PDB file of C-alpha atoms and ligand atoms in Angstrom:
ATOM      1  CA  UNK A   1     191.900  12.417 170.582  1.00  0.00           C
ATOM      2  CA  UNK A   2     191.130  13.012 166.929  1.00  0.00           C
ATOM      3  CA  UNK A   3     187.743  11.390 166.329  1.00  0.00           C
ATOM      4  CA  UNK A   4     186.003  10.450 163.057  1.00  0.00           C
ATOM      5  CA  UNK A   5     182.233  10.016 163.293  1.00  0.00           C
ATOM      6  CA  UNK A   6     180.261   7.620 161.075  1.00  0.00           C
ATOM      7  CA  UNK A   7     176.589   8.542 161.380  1.00  0.00           C
ATOM      8  CA  UNK A   8     175.759  12.113 162.233  1.00  0.00           C
ATOM      9  CA  UNK A   9     172.183  11.764 163.416  1.00  0.00           C
ATOM     10  CA  UNK A  10     170.872  11.995 166.968  1.00  0.00           C
ATOM     11  CA  UNK A  11     173.773  10.064 168.504  1.00  0.00           C
ATOM     12  CA  UNK A  12     176.547  11.366 166.230  1.00  0.00           C
ATOM     13  CA  UNK A  13     175.616  14.941 167.171  1.00  0.00           C
ATOM     14  CA  UNK A  14     175.453  14.059 170.870  1.00  0.00           C
ATOM     15  CA  UNK A  15     178.953  12.509 170.705  1.00  0.00           C
ATOM     16  CA  UNK A  16     180.282  15.537 168.824  1.00  0.00           C
ATOM     17  CA  UNK A  17     179.097  18.078 171.415  1.00  0.00           C
ATOM     18  CA  UNK A  18     180.393  16.048 174.378  1.00  0.00           C
ATOM     19  CA  UNK A  19     183.713  15.305 172.632  1.00  0.00           C
ATOM     20  CA  UNK A  20     184.314  19.004 171.894  1.00  0.00           C
ATOM     21  CA  UNK A  21     183.503  19.920 175.523  1.00  0.00           C
ATOM     22  CA  UNK A  22     186.216  17.422 176.558  1.00  0.00           C
ATOM     23  CA  UNK A  23     188.706  19.080 174.141  1.00  0.00           C
ATOM     24  CA  UNK A  24     188.701  16.186 171.656  1.00  0.00           C
ATOM     25  CA  UNK A  25     188.706  17.075 167.965  1.00  0.00           C
ATOM     26  CA  UNK A  26     186.192  15.851 165.361  1.00  0.00           C
ATOM     27  CA  UNK A  27     188.137  15.325 162.128  1.00  0.00           C
ATOM     28  CA  UNK A  28     185.421  13.674 159.976  1.00  0.00           C
ATOM     29  CA  UNK A  29     181.612  13.400 159.981  1.00  0.00           C
ATOM     30  CA  UNK A  30     180.025  10.813 157.659  1.00  0.00           C
ATOM     31  CA  UNK A  31     176.352  10.420 156.771  1.00  0.00           C
ATOM     32  CA  UNK A  32     174.266   9.571 153.710  1.00  0.00           C
ATOM     33  CA  UNK A  33     175.324  12.703 151.794  1.00  0.00           C
ATOM     34  CA  UNK A  34     178.991  12.306 152.824  1.00  0.00           C
ATOM     35  CA  UNK A  35     179.520   8.552 152.811  1.00  0.00           C
ATOM     36  CA  UNK A  36     182.544   7.125 154.664  1.00  0.00           C
ATOM     37  CA  UNK A  37     185.732   6.294 152.727  1.00  0.00           C
ATOM     38  CA  UNK A  38     188.977   4.753 153.986  1.00  0.00           C
ATOM     39  CA  UNK A  39     190.802   7.977 153.068  1.00  0.00           C
ATOM     40  CA  UNK A  40     188.676   9.990 155.548  1.00  0.00           C
ATOM     41  CA  UNK A  41     190.068   8.033 158.501  1.00  0.00           C
ATOM     42  CA  UNK A  42     193.774   8.518 157.871  1.00  0.00           C
ATOM     43  CA  UNK A  43     194.165  11.454 160.305  1.00  0.00           C
ATOM     44  CA  UNK A  44     192.039  10.146 163.186  1.00  0.00           C
ATOM     45  CA  UNK A  45     192.965   8.265 166.376  1.00  0.00           C
ATOM     46  CA  UNK A  46     189.598   6.482 166.629  1.00  0.00           C
ATOM     47  CA  UNK A  47     186.330   6.067 164.712  1.00  0.00           C
ATOM     48  CA  UNK A  48     182.926   6.127 166.452  1.00  0.00           C
ATOM     49  CA  UNK A  49     179.968   4.621 164.554  1.00  0.00           C
ATOM     50  CA  UNK A  50     176.316   5.407 165.308  1.00  0.00           C
ATOM     51  CA  UNK A  51     174.794   4.748 161.876  1.00  0.00           C
ATOM     52  CA  UNK A  52     172.465   1.978 160.676  1.00  0.00           C
ATOM     53  CA  UNK A  53     172.294  -1.809 161.102  1.00  0.00           C
ATOM     54  CA  UNK A  54     172.495  -2.433 157.335  1.00  0.00           C
ATOM     55  CA  UNK A  55     175.636  -0.302 156.744  1.00  0.00           C
ATOM     56  CA  UNK A  56     177.664  -0.826 159.915  1.00  0.00           C
ATOM     57  CA  UNK A  57     179.424  -4.080 158.962  1.00  0.00           C
ATOM     58  CA  UNK A  58     180.762  -2.459 155.761  1.00  0.00           C
ATOM     59  CA  UNK A  59     181.980   0.435 157.929  1.00  0.00           C
ATOM     60  CA  UNK A  60     183.765  -1.984 160.267  1.00  0.00           C
ATOM     61  CA  UNK A  61     185.588  -3.590 157.305  1.00  0.00           C
ATOM     62  CA  UNK A  62     186.580  -0.151 155.991  1.00  0.00           C
ATOM     63  CA  UNK A  63     187.870   1.094 159.341  1.00  0.00           C
ATOM     64  CA  UNK A  64     189.808  -2.108 160.052  1.00  0.00           C
ATOM     65  CA  UNK A  65     191.404  -1.892 156.583  1.00  0.00           C
ATOM     66  CA  UNK A  66     192.403   1.698 157.492  1.00  0.00           C
ATOM     67  CA  UNK A  67     194.054   0.223 160.650  1.00  0.00           C
ATOM     68  CA  UNK A  68     192.115   2.432 163.070  1.00  0.00           C
ATOM     69  CA  UNK A  69     190.464   1.440 166.372  1.00  0.00           C
ATOM     70  CA  UNK A  70     186.673   1.623 166.379  1.00  0.00           C
ATOM     71  CA  UNK A  71     183.762   2.128 168.781  1.00  0.00           C
ATOM     72  CA  UNK A  72     180.506   0.652 167.444  1.00  0.00           C
ATOM     73  CA  UNK A  73     177.330   2.003 169.021  1.00  0.00           C
ATOM     74  CA  UNK A  74     175.087   0.970 166.129  1.00  0.00           C
ATOM     75  CA  UNK A  75     172.851  -1.955 167.070  1.00  0.00           C
ATOM     76  CA  UNK A  76     171.034  -4.624 165.052  1.00  0.00           C
ATOM     77  CA  UNK A  77     174.058  -6.411 163.480  1.00  0.00           C
ATOM     78  CA  UNK A  78     175.091  -8.893 166.195  1.00  0.00           C
ATOM     79  CA  UNK A  79     174.134 -11.971 164.108  1.00  0.00           C
ATOM     80  CA  UNK A  80     177.296 -11.090 162.134  1.00  0.00           C
ATOM     81  CA  UNK A  81     179.514 -10.821 165.219  1.00  0.00           C
ATOM     82  CA  UNK A  82     181.445 -14.090 164.550  1.00  0.00           C
ATOM     83  CA  UNK A  83     182.466 -12.953 161.034  1.00  0.00           C
ATOM     84  CA  UNK A  84     183.313  -9.462 162.326  1.00  0.00           C
ATOM     85  CA  UNK A  85     185.425 -10.953 165.104  1.00  0.00           C
ATOM     86  CA  UNK A  86     187.397 -13.056 162.569  1.00  0.00           C
ATOM     87  CA  UNK A  87     187.914 -10.057 160.313  1.00  0.00           C
ATOM     88  CA  UNK A  88     189.087  -7.754 163.124  1.00  0.00           C
ATOM     89  CA  UNK A  89     191.446 -10.411 164.508  1.00  0.00           C
ATOM     90  CA  UNK A  90     192.878 -11.131 161.041  1.00  0.00           C
ATOM     91  CA  UNK A  91     193.586  -7.416 160.635  1.00  0.00           C
ATOM     92  CA  UNK A  92     195.085  -7.258 164.164  1.00  0.00           C
ATOM     93  CA  UNK A  93     192.488  -4.546 164.738  1.00  0.00           C
ATOM     94  CA  UNK A  94     190.674  -3.117 167.762  1.00  0.00           C
ATOM     95  CA  UNK A  95     186.910  -2.780 168.166  1.00  0.00           C
ATOM     96  CA  UNK A  96     184.623  -2.196 171.130  1.00  0.00           C
ATOM     97  CA  UNK A  97     180.850  -2.489 170.821  1.00  0.00           C
ATOM     98  CA  UNK A  98     177.831  -2.221 173.087  1.00  0.00           C
ATOM     99  CA  UNK A  99     174.120  -2.479 172.621  1.00  0.00           C
ATOM    100  CA  UNK A 100     174.020   0.284 175.220  1.00  0.00           C
ATOM    101  CA  UNK A 101     176.928   2.534 176.152  1.00  0.00           C
ATOM    102  CA  UNK A 102     175.228   3.971 179.244  1.00  0.00           C
ATOM    103  CA  UNK A 103     177.121   3.229 182.467  1.00  0.00           C
ATOM    104  CA  UNK A 104     173.737   2.936 184.248  1.00  0.00           C
ATOM    105  CA  UNK A 105     172.672   0.213 181.805  1.00  0.00           C
ATOM    106  CA  UNK A 106     175.896  -1.676 182.416  1.00  0.00           C
ATOM    107  CA  UNK A 107     174.973  -1.613 186.132  1.00  0.00           C
ATOM    108  CA  UNK A 108     171.444  -2.751 185.140  1.00  0.00           C
ATOM    109  CA  UNK A 109     172.967  -5.755 183.282  1.00  0.00           C
ATOM    110  CA  UNK A 110     174.833  -6.781 186.439  1.00  0.00           C
ATOM    111  CA  UNK A 111     171.640  -6.431 188.549  1.00  0.00           C
ATOM    112  CA  UNK A 112     169.700  -8.499 185.977  1.00  0.00           C
ATOM    113  CA  UNK A 113     172.310 -11.267 186.188  1.00  0.00           C
ATOM    114  CA  UNK A 114     172.072 -11.356 189.982  1.00  0.00           C
ATOM    115  CA  UNK A 115     168.227 -11.275 189.992  1.00  0.00           C
ATOM    116  CA  UNK A 116     168.023 -14.036 187.331  1.00  0.00           C
ATOM    117  CA  UNK A 117     170.347 -16.275 189.351  1.00  0.00           C
ATOM    118  CA  UNK A 118     168.105 -15.821 192.387  1.00  0.00           C
ATOM    119  CA  UNK A 119     164.846 -16.350 190.435  1.00  0.00           C
ATOM    120  CA  UNK A 120     166.296 -19.560 189.005  1.00  0.00           C
ATOM    121  CA  UNK A 121     166.093 -21.068 192.518  1.00  0.00           C
ATOM    122  CA  UNK A 122     162.352 -20.292 192.823  1.00  0.00           C
ATOM    123  CA  UNK A 123     160.291 -22.071 190.112  1.00  0.00           C
ATOM    124  CA  UNK A 124     157.187 -19.994 190.935  1.00  0.00           C
ATOM    125  CA  UNK A 125     158.853 -16.976 189.318  1.00  0.00           C
ATOM    126  CA  UNK A 126     158.624 -16.506 185.571  1.00  0.00           C
ATOM    127  CA  UNK A 127     160.587 -13.774 183.720  1.00  0.00           C
ATOM    128  CA  UNK A 128     159.721 -11.180 181.066  1.00  0.00           C
ATOM    129  CA  UNK A 129     161.282  -8.149 179.367  1.00  0.00           C
ATOM    130  CA  UNK A 130     159.645  -4.992 178.034  1.00  0.00           C
ATOM    131  CA  UNK A 131     161.271  -2.174 176.104  1.00  0.00           C
ATOM    132  CA  UNK A 132     159.944   1.217 174.899  1.00  0.00           C
ATOM    133  CA  UNK A 133     161.658   3.467 172.330  1.00  0.00           C
ATOM    134  CA  UNK A 134     160.972   6.480 170.082  1.00  0.00           C
ATOM    135  CA  UNK A 135     159.171   5.939 166.775  1.00  0.00           C
ATOM    136  CA  UNK A 136     162.269   6.445 164.587  1.00  0.00           C
ATOM    137  CA  UNK A 137     164.122   3.464 166.049  1.00  0.00           C
ATOM    138  CA  UNK A 138     164.940   1.072 163.185  1.00  0.00           C
ATOM    139  CA  UNK A 139     165.584  -2.233 165.005  1.00  0.00           C
ATOM    140  CA  UNK A 140     163.155  -4.134 167.166  1.00  0.00           C
ATOM    141  CA  UNK A 141     163.547  -5.453 169.806  1.00  0.00           C
ATOM    142  CA  UNK A 142     166.314  -3.131 170.972  1.00  0.00           C
ATOM    143  CA  UNK A 143     169.873  -4.475 171.175  1.00  0.00           C
ATOM    144  CA  UNK A 144     169.729  -3.725 174.904  1.00  0.00           C
ATOM    145  CA  UNK A 145     166.594  -5.874 175.339  1.00  0.00           C
ATOM    146  CA  UNK A 146     168.288  -8.762 173.503  1.00  0.00           C
ATOM    147  CA  UNK A 147     171.377  -8.411 175.703  1.00  0.00           C
ATOM    148  CA  UNK A 148     169.131  -8.465 178.786  1.00  0.00           C
ATOM    149  CA  UNK A 149     167.344 -11.520 177.369  1.00  0.00           C
ATOM    150  CA  UNK A 150     170.609 -13.374 176.901  1.00  0.00           C
ATOM    151  CA  UNK A 151     171.645 -12.506 180.474  1.00  0.00           C
ATOM    152  CA  UNK A 152     168.350 -13.969 181.775  1.00  0.00           C
ATOM    153  CA  UNK A 153     168.811 -17.104 179.619  1.00  0.00           C
ATOM    154  CA  UNK A 154     172.353 -17.569 180.901  1.00  0.00           C
ATOM    155  CA  UNK A 155     171.314 -17.468 184.564  1.00  0.00           C
ATOM    156  CA  UNK A 156     167.760 -18.972 184.546  1.00  0.00           C
ATOM    157  CA  UNK A 157     168.290 -22.556 183.436  1.00  0.00           C
ATOM    158  CA  UNK A 158     164.518 -22.992 182.873  1.00  0.00           C
ATOM    159  CA  UNK A 159     164.572 -20.435 180.060  1.00  0.00           C
ATOM    160  CA  UNK A 160     165.942 -21.837 176.795  1.00  0.00           C
ATOM    161  CA  UNK A 161     164.898 -19.363 174.101  1.00  0.00           C
ATOM    162  CA  UNK A 162     163.885 -15.779 173.445  1.00  0.00           C
ATOM    163  CA  UNK A 163     160.548 -15.000 171.835  1.00  0.00           C
ATOM    164  CA  UNK A 164     160.281 -11.596 170.203  1.00  0.00           C
ATOM    165  CA  UNK A 165     157.285 -11.830 167.873  1.00  0.00           C
ATOM    166  CA  UNK A 166     153.741 -11.144 168.979  1.00  0.00           C
ATOM    167  CA  UNK A 167     152.409 -14.145 170.789  1.00  0.00           C
ATOM    168  CA  UNK A 168     149.248 -15.396 169.114  1.00  0.00           C
ATOM    169  CA  UNK A 169     148.662 -18.222 171.554  1.00  0.00           C
ATOM    170  CA  UNK A 170     150.045 -19.387 174.862  1.00  0.00           C
ATOM    171  CA  UNK A 171     153.792 -19.133 175.519  1.00  0.00           C
ATOM    172  CA  UNK A 172     155.935 -22.206 176.182  1.00  0.00           C
ATOM    173  CA  UNK A 173     157.355 -22.292 179.694  1.00  0.00           C
ATOM    174  CA  UNK A 174     160.963 -22.379 178.445  1.00  0.00           C
ATOM    175  CA  UNK A 175     160.487 -19.168 176.383  1.00  0.00           C
ATOM    176  CA  UNK A 176     161.352 -15.666 177.538  1.00  0.00           C
ATOM    177  CA  UNK A 177     159.086 -13.037 175.979  1.00  0.00           C
ATOM    178  CA  UNK A 178     160.547  -9.671 174.960  1.00  0.00           C
ATOM    179  CA  UNK A 179     157.850  -7.095 174.137  1.00  0.00           C
ATOM    180  CA  UNK A 180     158.641  -3.903 172.193  1.00  0.00           C
ATOM    181  CA  UNK A 181     156.655  -0.658 172.154  1.00  0.00           C
ATOM    182  CA  UNK A 182     157.393   2.255 169.798  1.00  0.00           C
ATOM    183  CA  UNK A 183     155.964   5.661 170.696  1.00  0.00           C
ATOM    184  CA  UNK A 184     156.840   9.353 170.697  1.00  0.00           C
ATOM    185  CA  UNK A 185     160.380  10.422 171.659  1.00  0.00           C
ATOM    186  CA  UNK A 186     161.212   7.915 174.435  1.00  0.00           C
ATOM    187  CA  UNK A 187     165.084   7.658 174.480  1.00  0.00           C
ATOM    188  CA  UNK A 188     164.954   4.123 175.915  1.00  0.00           C
ATOM    189  CA  UNK A 189     163.154   2.301 178.763  1.00  0.00           C
ATOM    190  CA  UNK A 190     163.809  -1.332 179.715  1.00  0.00           C
ATOM    191  CA  UNK A 191     162.022  -3.445 182.306  1.00  0.00           C
ATOM    192  CA  UNK A 192     163.095  -6.897 183.463  1.00  0.00           C
ATOM    193  CA  UNK A 193     160.282  -8.528 185.445  1.00  0.00           C
ATOM    194  CA  UNK A 194     159.919 -11.643 187.581  1.00  0.00           C
ATOM    195  CA  UNK A 195     156.334 -12.695 188.130  1.00  0.00           C
ATOM    196  CA  UNK A 196     154.721 -15.211 190.487  1.00  0.00           C
ATOM    197  CA  UNK A 197     151.123 -15.898 191.537  1.00  0.00           C
ATOM    198  CA  UNK A 198     151.751 -13.752 194.615  1.00  0.00           C
ATOM    199  CA  UNK A 199     153.678 -10.758 193.293  1.00  0.00           C
ATOM    200  CA  UNK A 200     155.819  -9.104 190.621  1.00  0.00           C
ATOM    201  CA  UNK A 201     159.361  -7.795 190.915  1.00  0.00           C
ATOM    202  CA  UNK A 202     160.427  -5.233 188.295  1.00  0.00           C
ATOM    203  CA  UNK A 203     163.884  -3.842 187.602  1.00  0.00           C
ATOM    204  CA  UNK A 204     163.558  -0.736 185.439  1.00  0.00           C
ATOM    205  CA  UNK A 205     166.082   1.446 183.656  1.00  0.00           C
ATOM    206  CA  UNK A 206     164.924   4.744 182.142  1.00  0.00           C
ATOM    207  CA  UNK A 207     167.297   6.752 179.960  1.00  0.00           C
ATOM    208  CA  UNK A 208     166.489  10.477 180.396  1.00  0.00           C
ATOM    209  CA  UNK A 209     168.424  11.618 177.347  1.00  0.00           C
ATOM    210  CA  UNK A 210     171.240  10.514 175.034  1.00  0.00           C
ATOM    211  CA  UNK A 211     174.075  12.136 176.993  1.00  0.00           C
ATOM    212  CA  UNK A 212     174.785   8.928 178.942  1.00  0.00           C
ATOM    213  CA  UNK A 213     175.302   6.940 175.709  1.00  0.00           C
ATOM    214  CA  UNK A 214     177.719   9.569 174.369  1.00  0.00           C
ATOM    215  CA  UNK A 215     179.715   9.647 177.629  1.00  0.00           C
ATOM    216  CA  UNK A 216     180.089   5.857 177.576  1.00  0.00           C
ATOM    217  CA  UNK A 217     181.084   5.847 173.886  1.00  0.00           C
ATOM    218  CA  UNK A 218     183.842   8.387 174.594  1.00  0.00           C
ATOM    219  CA  UNK A 219     184.998   6.363 177.601  1.00  0.00           C
ATOM    220  CA  UNK A 220     185.138   3.313 175.298  1.00  0.00           C
ATOM    221  CA  UNK A 221     187.089   5.325 172.687  1.00  0.00           C
ATOM    222  CA  UNK A 222     189.718   6.290 175.276  1.00  0.00           C
ATOM    223  CA  UNK A 223     189.986   2.600 176.267  1.00  0.00           C
ATOM    224  CA  UNK A 224     190.078   0.968 172.811  1.00  0.00           C
ATOM    225  CA  UNK A 225     192.967   3.113 171.515  1.00  0.00           C
ATOM    226  CA  UNK A 226     195.158   1.217 174.028  1.00  0.00           C
ATOM    227  CA  UNK A 227     193.826  -2.313 173.256  1.00  0.00           C
ATOM    228  CA  UNK A 228     193.564  -4.908 170.481  1.00  0.00           C
ATOM    229  CA  UNK A 229     190.824  -7.391 169.556  1.00  0.00           C
ATOM    230  CA  UNK A 230     187.028  -7.313 169.807  1.00  0.00           C
ATOM    231  CA  UNK A 231     185.565  -6.285 173.154  1.00  0.00           C
ATOM    232  CA  UNK A 232     182.093  -5.928 174.610  1.00  0.00           C
ATOM    233  CA  UNK A 233     181.815  -2.707 176.679  1.00  0.00           C
ATOM    234  CA  UNK A 234     180.383  -4.817 179.530  1.00  0.00           C
ATOM    235  CA  UNK A 235     183.885  -6.311 180.019  1.00  0.00           C
ATOM    236  CA  UNK A 236     184.734  -2.961 181.626  1.00  0.00           C
ATOM    237  CA  UNK A 237     181.915  -3.498 184.197  1.00  0.00           C
ATOM    238  CA  UNK A 238     182.361  -6.982 185.675  1.00  0.00           C
ATOM    239  CA  UNK A 239     179.395  -8.170 187.768  1.00  0.00           C
ATOM    240  CA  UNK A 240     180.215  -8.183 191.506  1.00  0.00           C
TER     241      UNK A 240
HETATM  242  N1  NAP B   1     174.836   1.592 171.801  1.00  0.00           N
HETATM  243  C1  NAP B   1     174.177   2.627 172.299  1.00  0.00           C
HETATM  244  O1  NAP B   1     174.389   3.055 173.447  1.00  0.00           O
HETATM  245  C2  NAP B   1     173.145   3.319 171.436  1.00  0.00           C
HETATM  246  C3  NAP B   1     172.430   4.435 171.894  1.00  0.00           C
HETATM  247  C4  NAP B   1     171.550   5.072 171.015  1.00  0.00           C
HETATM  248  C5  NAP B   1     171.397   4.599 169.717  1.00  0.00           C
HETATM  249  N2  NAP B   1     172.094   3.504 169.324  1.00  0.00           N
HETATM  250  C6  NAP B   1     172.050   2.991 167.949  1.00  0.00           C
HETATM  251  O2  NAP B   1     172.865   3.834 167.147  1.00  0.00           O
HETATM  252  C7  NAP B   1     172.348   3.856 165.818  1.00  0.00           C
HETATM  253  C8  NAP B   1     172.115   5.308 165.393  1.00  0.00           C
HETATM  254  O3  NAP B   1     171.133   5.889 166.222  1.00  0.00           O
HETATM  255  P1  NAP B   1     170.633   7.404 166.006  1.00  0.00           P
HETATM  256  O4  NAP B   1     169.510   7.576 166.972  1.00  0.00           O
HETATM  257  O5  NAP B   1     171.793   8.354 166.029  1.00  0.00           O
HETATM  258  O6  NAP B   1     170.060   7.300 164.509  1.00  0.00           O
HETATM  259  P2  NAP B   1     169.794   8.462 163.449  1.00  0.00           P
HETATM  260  O7  NAP B   1     169.472   9.737 164.139  1.00  0.00           O
HETATM  261  O8  NAP B   1     168.807   7.904 162.465  1.00  0.00           O
HETATM  262  O9  NAP B   1     171.211   8.644 162.716  1.00  0.00           O
HETATM  263  C9  NAP B   1     171.745   7.690 161.837  1.00  0.00           C
HETATM  264  C10 NAP B   1     172.868   8.353 161.062  1.00  0.00           C
HETATM  265  O10 NAP B   1     173.463   7.365 160.216  1.00  0.00           O
HETATM  266  C11 NAP B   1     173.658   7.951 158.937  1.00  0.00           C
HETATM  267  N3  NAP B   1     173.735   6.923 157.909  1.00  0.00           N
HETATM  268  C12 NAP B   1     172.766   6.173 157.335  1.00  0.00           C
HETATM  269  N4  NAP B   1     173.276   5.340 156.419  1.00  0.00           N
HETATM  270  C13 NAP B   1     174.614   5.576 156.403  1.00  0.00           C
HETATM  271  C14 NAP B   1     175.696   5.038 155.664  1.00  0.00           C
HETATM  272  N5  NAP B   1     175.500   4.080 154.730  1.00  0.00           N
HETATM  273  N6  NAP B   1     176.929   5.522 155.917  1.00  0.00           N
HETATM  274  C15 NAP B   1     177.137   6.473 156.846  1.00  0.00           C
HETATM  275  N7  NAP B   1     176.157   7.031 157.584  1.00  0.00           N
HETATM  276  C16 NAP B   1     174.910   6.584 157.353  1.00  0.00           C
HETATM  277  C17 NAP B   1     172.454   8.866 158.758  1.00  0.00           C
HETATM  278  O11 NAP B   1     172.746   9.801 157.719  1.00  0.00           O
HETATM  279  P3  NAP B   1     171.752  11.031 157.362  1.00  0.00           P
HETATM  280  O12 NAP B   1     171.949  12.021 158.494  1.00  0.00           O
HETATM  281  O13 NAP B   1     172.305  11.537 156.079  1.00  0.00           O
HETATM  282  O14 NAP B   1     170.385  10.425 157.301  1.00  0.00           O
HETATM  283  C18 NAP B   1     172.401   9.497 160.147  1.00  0.00           C
HETATM  284  O15 NAP B   1     173.311  10.582 160.240  1.00  0.00           O
HETATM  285  C19 NAP B   1     171.119   2.952 165.841  1.00  0.00           C
HETATM  286  O16 NAP B   1     171.489   1.638 165.468  1.00  0.00           O
HETATM  287  C20 NAP B   1     170.686   2.962 167.295  1.00  0.00           C
HETATM  288  O17 NAP B   1     169.953   1.807 167.669  1.00  0.00           O
HETATM  289  C21 NAP B   1     172.962   2.861 170.149  1.00  0.00           C
END
């Protein structure tokens, strides 16, 4: 495939090296000193975006107008998903996104769904989420933590809302707390916990490096060039 990259930071570079090792070709690399333009995408088969939350929706509009399929790895824009979905559908475009392109995390989502369903039957068990990332991460909490939170909310009927700010008092019983820590170079750690008076159960995913995200993004690129519409990468990993 001929791939155009928007964002050539930590993730863009990771995608480039894996793509080249798989004999794909990188035909454009966009960043702040070489901003994306519609013209840059005319020779590519697919565009992969790992840029910033504040610029990604403009990129999506540009790529859809260029009639190219797109993989969006950038997080922190999902409040605009309904408008993006309308725009992509109106353009008869193709877009796949994920808060986390790691295959292991997709398995973690399925395990979280199953554990939340089970915990829902046992009122003694409360739920919580913790996430740890490197100090340069721009959004907080992580998109992955919010996805995990929404999975817990969907399957634990007692939990009605996500709480992401620091808690300055007691937490309401229908709130699910997501705590974020920023330190050092941590690529991404997520814990989903279920706590009772007697014990704690923790499901933990630790990313060792960024290679898993790049592999998933390339897998998504190969898939989206044959599809239309807006898709969440998790559709490719249905829960058992
Ligand atoms: N979904 C996943 O699996 C996954 C995994 C890891 C990260 N992420 C997300 O992916 C995004 C990027 O992460 P990263 O670690 O690669 O960040 P990064 O190292 O800071 O790289 C961001 C890149 O975006 C470029 N950029 C900034 N504004 C731009 C604009 N207006 N147009 C085009 N490019 C622009 C930057 O340009 P300069 O180089 O010129 O500064 C840089 O190359 C973040 O949202 C992060 O949360 C997602």
